[in-house]
Amino acid sequence: MAEAAAETKKSKPGWRTLARSLKNPKSGYMALFGFASGLPFALFLGTLYAWLSEAEVELETMGVFSLIGLAYAFQFLWSPLIDKVSIPGFRKLGRRKQWIVPSQILLGVILIALSLSNPTNEAIGWFSLLAGIGALASATQDIAINAWRIDVADEEATLDILSTVYQMGYRLAALVGGALGLIIAARIGWPQTYLIMGGILLAIGIAGLFAPDSKAGENVDGTVTDELLLSLRKKGELKPSVRAKALGAVGLLWALAIGVVLTFMYMSLAYAPEDRPNPTDFTVNYGPWIIVATVVIPALIAGWLASQKAKGENVMTEDLPERAGNSYAVDHLYRALVMPLVEFVGRMGWSLVLILSLVLTYRICDAIWGTFAYPFYLGELEYTNDEVAFASKFFGVGAIIAGLALGGYLLTVIGRMATLTLGALIAALTNLLYADMAAGGANMQAASDFIGFSALINFMAPFGSEGLPRLTFTIMWENLAIGIAGAAYVAWLSSIVSKKYSAVQYALLSSLTLLVGTLGRGALGEMIEDQGYYDVFILTTLIGFVAVVLCVFEWIRVSRAGAKSGVVTPDRHDAAPEPAE
């Protein structure tokens, strides 16, 4: 009885659970890694343009730097390397740290090198090369950090809390590398600012040496990669000829996708400004086909392979001898490219349709709306740059961090799926707040006045106009909702991938979230032109309600899966149950 009471006390949700998780050293390292993940993104895709503008770099030349965004959009293309390849000389650091630490140190060196460079039109080639390598290193560390978070989660440093802490660090880095970076540069100059940022990343890279991790070549469950490869040649596994054909098809599709991206990058760097392809057009026109080639068709192939194995068709009737030569290489490539999809599709079955639908819709409102936020604030509502910076950068980032903290607390109290559903609902409803702003903002102003928020903002920002409180009020509630939804979404997305293939599976799923926002911006922009912002916000609210319905169905699926496996509260567990070997 005493033992049961102690267990009940230990597992009691709430602030104690949250505090215990935050005290775990893994949470501290997660915050550092989250900061290291968000800082380069802010410096390469935001602040860098301000530096180039001050250096009077031509707009056509600056367009080359938009290529940097491709590294983040298509990072899943090299995610199999993170799961499969060990870096010579860095294996002892650990399975994920052998990628994380070198990437962070390389980023620190690149930022310092940028601080010593001169971004003029004549010397922009070297500058852009450094920034491009930095973006690749940044996207690579993102893959490894996401996989590390999934791998090291345990009963104390839970996946939910680590996911929340990661986003807090990421958002804080966005503030430091964005708004704070601009303030620092205005006082000491851009080179000195990037020198400081480079030093910060070097320090994080050194600190990361002491973070926990599994050994290189070893899976988190204690098995090693060679044992996984050996299992491919056991009785009951798919025939090598079948695997080879599947690998050939998937490998060809991935090679074509990588070739298309590399060709585009070459054309953008080597061609004259007037002949360079447009990055946005490339993402819209080729992005869906890249996803089809690397995700959709391979998933269908993986589904067929999983069904063949389940039916006992095209499987080996006896063990094969140890692999050598070509068969050795084929097994390695199959393990890197095909097995992550076979495992995921085989484990999820038809539930994959629900999961992909939720991935595509859960954050679609945020992903699409972000592009039009500043035109709405500055153009439609006619706020000044200072007012928008105060409301969205300073107050807004604080509201997101507060939302993440609240989301982390809710994850410990009501569980992952309940928080996911609540986050989808309130994120959808906040679109109605913007609809009111588009209609004049009378309700937002009245609510802000009623609770005394307007007086607070007028005191904090005396430079602001009469309408600044209602803008800040609206952004505050939206960002609180984004924080709650973001905490739940990353925790859920992390929970449905296998720890054995976390780098590939998470990168593939997260890339879908990024792509759907890019694809929807063109249509939404046309709707804004034709019907105005008010109708757009009503539409995004309805899309958000679709995500709420899908969350309910996913909640039911997770509950049923937990009931079958004997798990009492599956939505609070650290990861989805691994399939039987």
XYZ file of N, CA and C in Angstrom, residues 365 368-369 428 431 524 535-545:
51
model
N -3.008 27.307 -40.397
C -3.385 28.721 -40.238
C -2.162 29.571 -39.904
N 0.385 29.719 -43.017
C -0.031 30.586 -44.121
C -0.088 32.036 -43.687
N -0.622 32.287 -42.502
C -0.881 33.648 -42.053
C 0.401 34.434 -41.836
N -7.760 28.120 -33.512
C -8.760 28.435 -34.539
C -9.577 29.657 -34.137
N -8.422 33.354 -34.711
C -8.601 33.973 -36.030
C -9.790 34.932 -36.031
N -4.227 32.103 -50.762
C -4.708 33.013 -49.729
C -4.443 34.467 -50.123
N -12.856 38.040 -44.627
C -13.293 36.737 -45.124
C -12.188 35.689 -44.989
N -10.942 36.120 -45.135
C -9.822 35.187 -44.994
C -9.756 34.647 -43.568
N -9.951 35.516 -42.583
C -9.885 35.064 -41.191
C -11.059 34.138 -40.848
N -12.200 34.347 -41.452
C -13.314 33.417 -41.247
C -12.966 32.052 -41.839
N -12.334 32.063 -43.026
C -11.935 30.806 -43.667
C -10.899 30.066 -42.831
N -9.867 30.761 -42.334
C -8.845 30.099 -41.533
C -9.419 29.563 -40.221
N -10.462 30.224 -39.710
C -11.143 29.691 -38.526
C -11.790 28.344 -38.838
N -12.460 28.259 -39.981
C -13.115 27.008 -40.378
C -12.083 25.902 -40.607
N -10.953 26.241 -41.212
C -9.891 25.254 -41.405
C -9.388 24.760 -40.054
N -9.294 25.692 -39.100
C -8.880 25.308 -37.755
C -9.844 24.350 -37.105
N -11.141 24.501 -37.361
C -12.138 23.585 -36.807
C -11.986 22.178 -37.389
